[in-house]
Coordinates of C-alpha atoms in Angstrom, one line a residue:
M1 CA 35.9 -143.8 -31.9
T2 CA 37.6 -147.1 -32.5
A3 CA 41.1 -147.6 -33.8
T4 CA 39.6 -149.4 -36.6
L5 CA 37.2 -146.0 -37.2
A6 CA 40.7 -144.7 -37.5
I7 CA 42.2 -146.8 -40.0
A8 CA 38.8 -146.5 -42.5
S9 CA 38.9 -142.7 -42.2
K10 CA 42.3 -142.5 -43.3
K11 CA 44.1 -141.4 -40.3
L12 CA 46.0 -144.3 -39.5
P13 CA 47.5 -147.0 -41.6
R14 CA 46.7 -150.5 -41.6
P15 CA 48.7 -152.5 -39.5
D16 CA 50.6 -155.7 -41.1
I17 CA 48.3 -158.6 -40.3
T18 CA 50.0 -161.2 -41.4
W19 CA 50.7 -164.2 -39.0
D20 CA 54.9 -163.6 -39.6
S21 CA 54.4 -160.0 -39.1
R22 CA 52.5 -160.5 -35.7
L23 CA 54.2 -162.9 -34.1
S24 CA 57.2 -161.4 -35.3
L25 CA 56.1 -158.1 -33.3
A26 CA 54.8 -159.8 -30.4
A27 CA 58.4 -161.5 -29.7
A28 CA 59.9 -158.1 -30.0
Y29 CA 60.8 -155.2 -27.7
P30 CA 57.3 -153.5 -26.9
P31 CA 58.6 -149.7 -25.3
R32 CA 58.7 -150.8 -21.4
G33 CA 61.3 -153.7 -21.9
P34 CA 61.9 -157.0 -23.6
S35 CA 58.7 -159.4 -24.3
D36 CA 58.9 -162.1 -22.4
L37 CA 56.7 -164.6 -25.1
V38 CA 60.2 -166.4 -26.5
E39 CA 60.9 -167.5 -22.8
L40 CA 57.0 -167.8 -21.9
V41 CA 56.6 -170.2 -25.0
T42 CA 60.4 -172.1 -24.3
S43 CA 59.9 -172.8 -20.4
T44 CA 55.8 -173.4 -20.2
E45 CA 53.5 -175.7 -22.0
C46 CA 51.8 -172.7 -24.2
Y47 CA 48.9 -172.6 -27.3
L48 CA 48.2 -170.5 -29.7
W49 CA 44.4 -168.8 -29.4
A50 CA 43.0 -167.4 -32.8
F51 CA 40.5 -165.3 -31.9
P52 CA 39.4 -165.8 -28.4
P53 CA 35.8 -164.8 -27.1
A54 CA 35.4 -161.2 -27.2
D55 CA 32.4 -160.9 -24.8
N56 CA 34.9 -162.4 -22.3
R57 CA 36.7 -160.4 -19.6
E58 CA 39.9 -162.4 -19.5
T59 CA 39.7 -163.2 -23.1
S60 CA 38.4 -160.0 -24.7
Q61 CA 41.7 -158.3 -24.7
A62 CA 42.8 -159.7 -27.8
T63 CA 40.3 -157.7 -29.4
I64 CA 40.7 -154.5 -27.6
D65 CA 40.0 -151.8 -30.4
R66 CA 40.9 -148.2 -28.6
Y67 CA 41.2 -144.7 -30.5
F68 CA 42.4 -142.0 -28.4
A69 CA 42.1 -138.4 -29.8
S70 CA 43.5 -135.3 -28.7
P71 CA 44.5 -131.6 -30.2
L72 CA 47.7 -132.4 -31.6
G73 CA 47.0 -136.4 -33.0
G74 CA 45.9 -139.4 -31.3
T75 CA 46.7 -142.8 -29.8
A76 CA 45.4 -146.1 -31.0
E77 CA 45.3 -149.6 -29.3
L78 CA 44.9 -152.6 -30.6
G79 CA 44.2 -156.2 -30.3
M80 CA 46.3 -158.6 -32.6
G81 CA 43.6 -161.1 -32.5
F82 CA 45.0 -163.6 -30.8
S83 CA 46.2 -164.9 -27.3
I84 CA 48.3 -167.4 -26.2
I85 CA 47.3 -169.4 -23.1
T86 CA 49.2 -171.4 -20.6
A87 CA 48.6 -175.3 -19.5
G88 CA 46.3 -175.2 -16.6
W89 CA 47.8 -175.7 -13.1
V90 CA 46.3 -176.7 -10.1
R91 CA 45.6 -174.1 -7.3
P92 CA 43.5 -174.9 -3.6
K93 CA 40.5 -173.2 -3.7
H94 CA 40.7 -171.8 -0.2
F95 CA 44.4 -170.2 0.7
R96 CA 44.7 -171.9 4.3
Q97 CA 43.6 -175.3 3.0
R98 CA 46.0 -177.4 5.2
D99 CA 43.9 -181.0 5.2
Q100 CA 44.9 -183.5 2.4
P101 CA 42.5 -183.8 0.2
Y102 CA 41.6 -180.2 -0.9
D103 CA 39.3 -178.2 -2.9
T104 CA 41.3 -177.2 -5.8
F105 CA 40.5 -175.0 -9.3
T106 CA 42.7 -174.8 -12.3
Q107 CA 44.2 -171.5 -13.5
Y108 CA 45.1 -170.8 -16.7
G109 CA 47.4 -168.1 -17.6
V110 CA 45.9 -166.0 -21.0
Y111 CA 48.5 -163.6 -22.7
S112 CA 47.2 -160.8 -25.2
P113 CA 49.7 -158.7 -27.7
M114 CA 48.3 -155.9 -28.4
W115 CA 49.5 -153.0 -31.5
S116 CA 49.6 -149.2 -30.7
C117 CA 50.0 -146.7 -32.8
R118 CA 50.8 -142.5 -32.4
V119 CA 50.2 -139.9 -34.8
S120 CA 50.5 -136.2 -34.6
N121 CA 49.8 -133.4 -36.3
T122 CA 53.1 -133.2 -37.7
S123 CA 53.8 -136.9 -38.1
T124 CA 53.9 -138.1 -41.9
S125 CA 54.5 -141.7 -41.2
P126 CA 53.0 -143.4 -38.0
T127 CA 53.5 -146.8 -37.7
W128 CA 52.4 -149.8 -35.6
Y129 CA 54.1 -151.3 -32.8
L130 CA 54.3 -153.6 -29.9
G131 CA 52.4 -151.7 -27.0
N132 CA 51.8 -154.3 -24.5
I133 CA 51.4 -157.5 -23.5
L134 CA 47.9 -158.0 -21.3
Y135 CA 47.7 -160.8 -18.9
S136 CA 44.8 -162.7 -17.7
S137 CA 43.7 -165.2 -16.1
I138 CA 40.7 -167.8 -16.4
R139 CA 40.2 -169.5 -13.0
D140 CA 38.1 -172.5 -13.7
G141 CA 36.1 -173.6 -10.4
A142 CA 37.7 -170.7 -8.7
P143 CA 34.4 -170.0 -6.3
W144 CA 35.0 -166.4 -6.7
S145 CA 35.4 -167.0 -10.4
S146 CA 31.9 -168.0 -12.9
D147 CA 34.5 -168.5 -15.6
R148 CA 35.0 -171.9 -17.3
L149 CA 37.3 -172.7 -19.8
S150 CA 34.7 -175.3 -21.5
D151 CA 32.6 -172.4 -21.6
L152 CA 34.9 -170.5 -23.7
L153 CA 37.1 -173.3 -25.3
P154 CA 34.6 -176.4 -25.9
N155 CA 36.9 -178.6 -27.1
G156 CA 39.6 -177.6 -24.4
L157 CA 43.4 -176.6 -25.1
A158 CA 43.6 -180.1 -27.6
S159 CA 41.8 -178.0 -29.9
L160 CA 44.3 -175.2 -30.4
P161 CA 48.3 -175.4 -31.9
R162 CA 50.9 -175.8 -29.7
L163 CA 53.2 -172.7 -29.8
R164 CA 57.1 -173.1 -29.9
G165 CA 59.9 -170.3 -29.8
C166 CA 63.5 -169.7 -30.4
H167 CA 65.6 -168.0 -28.2
T168 CA 68.1 -167.3 -31.7
C169 CA 66.0 -165.7 -33.7
R170 CA 63.2 -164.6 -31.6
M171 CA 60.3 -166.3 -33.4
L172 CA 57.5 -167.3 -32.5
F173 CA 56.0 -170.7 -35.1
I174 CA 53.4 -173.8 -34.2
D175 CA 53.7 -177.2 -34.5
E176 CA 54.0 -178.5 -38.0
A177 CA 50.6 -180.9 -36.9
S178 CA 48.7 -178.0 -36.5
S179 CA 47.2 -177.4 -40.0
E180 CA 44.3 -174.9 -39.6
L181 CA 46.6 -171.4 -39.3
D182 CA 48.5 -169.7 -42.1
I183 CA 51.1 -169.7 -39.6
P184 CA 55.0 -170.9 -39.7
T185 CA 55.9 -174.3 -38.5
R186 CA 59.7 -173.2 -38.2
C187 CA 61.6 -170.4 -36.9
L188 CA 64.2 -167.9 -39.0
C189 CA 67.1 -170.4 -38.1
D190 CA 65.3 -173.5 -40.1
E191 CA 63.9 -171.2 -42.5
S192 CA 67.6 -169.8 -43.1
S193 CA 68.9 -173.5 -43.4
Q194 CA 65.9 -174.6 -45.2
T195 CA 66.9 -172.1 -47.7
K196 CA 70.3 -173.3 -48.4
G197 CA 69.1 -176.4 -49.2
N198 CA 66.6 -175.4 -51.6
T199 CA 63.4 -176.6 -49.2
P200 CA 61.0 -173.8 -48.5
L201 CA 59.8 -172.8 -45.5
T202 CA 56.6 -174.5 -44.1
T203 CA 53.5 -172.2 -43.5
N204 CA 49.9 -173.4 -42.9
K205 CA 47.7 -171.4 -44.9
Q206 CA 44.1 -171.8 -44.5
F207 CA 43.6 -168.6 -42.1
S208 CA 42.3 -165.4 -42.9
M209 CA 42.3 -162.4 -40.2
K210 CA 38.3 -162.0 -41.3
R211 CA 36.5 -163.8 -39.0

């Protein structure tokens, strides 16, 4: 059984799929320690990739859909439907290359937040929480990899909204110029200051969780 089927059969509650909720949870604290996504997006050029290809090993983690049943209950893992991809950096194709110029490939880091939910026979109100942030990488041009960013994302990183972060309120948000997603374009600190000035928080409002 998948997590989706477990939700449909009322074994699990539905997670909050609003972008506000997903980005807030992704920047929160999983069981194994604090999320490093705010630090990542404030120190590295990053982009928000909604629904990356599910049929590629490096990008499929955004759409993980698993449910593990047990006599005492069950555990679900569900991708949040997006990944955070870093700008590429150049690496040598061969580890012992010393002569210049040398052949290179471009590597992109891919971070995919994942919901988790545990339910037991005695639990009355199970909740979804940040279970993990799964890391993978696209090694474009590496001799041992067939992955090419142009195959997975034909228009490149320029087609994705730039992702930002705030250390104070631990909020993730995108540049205001990106208008195709229903995602906050200001952090909670800005929202508070704008509310005091009677100016509403800006969001982009044309995206649905449904593909």
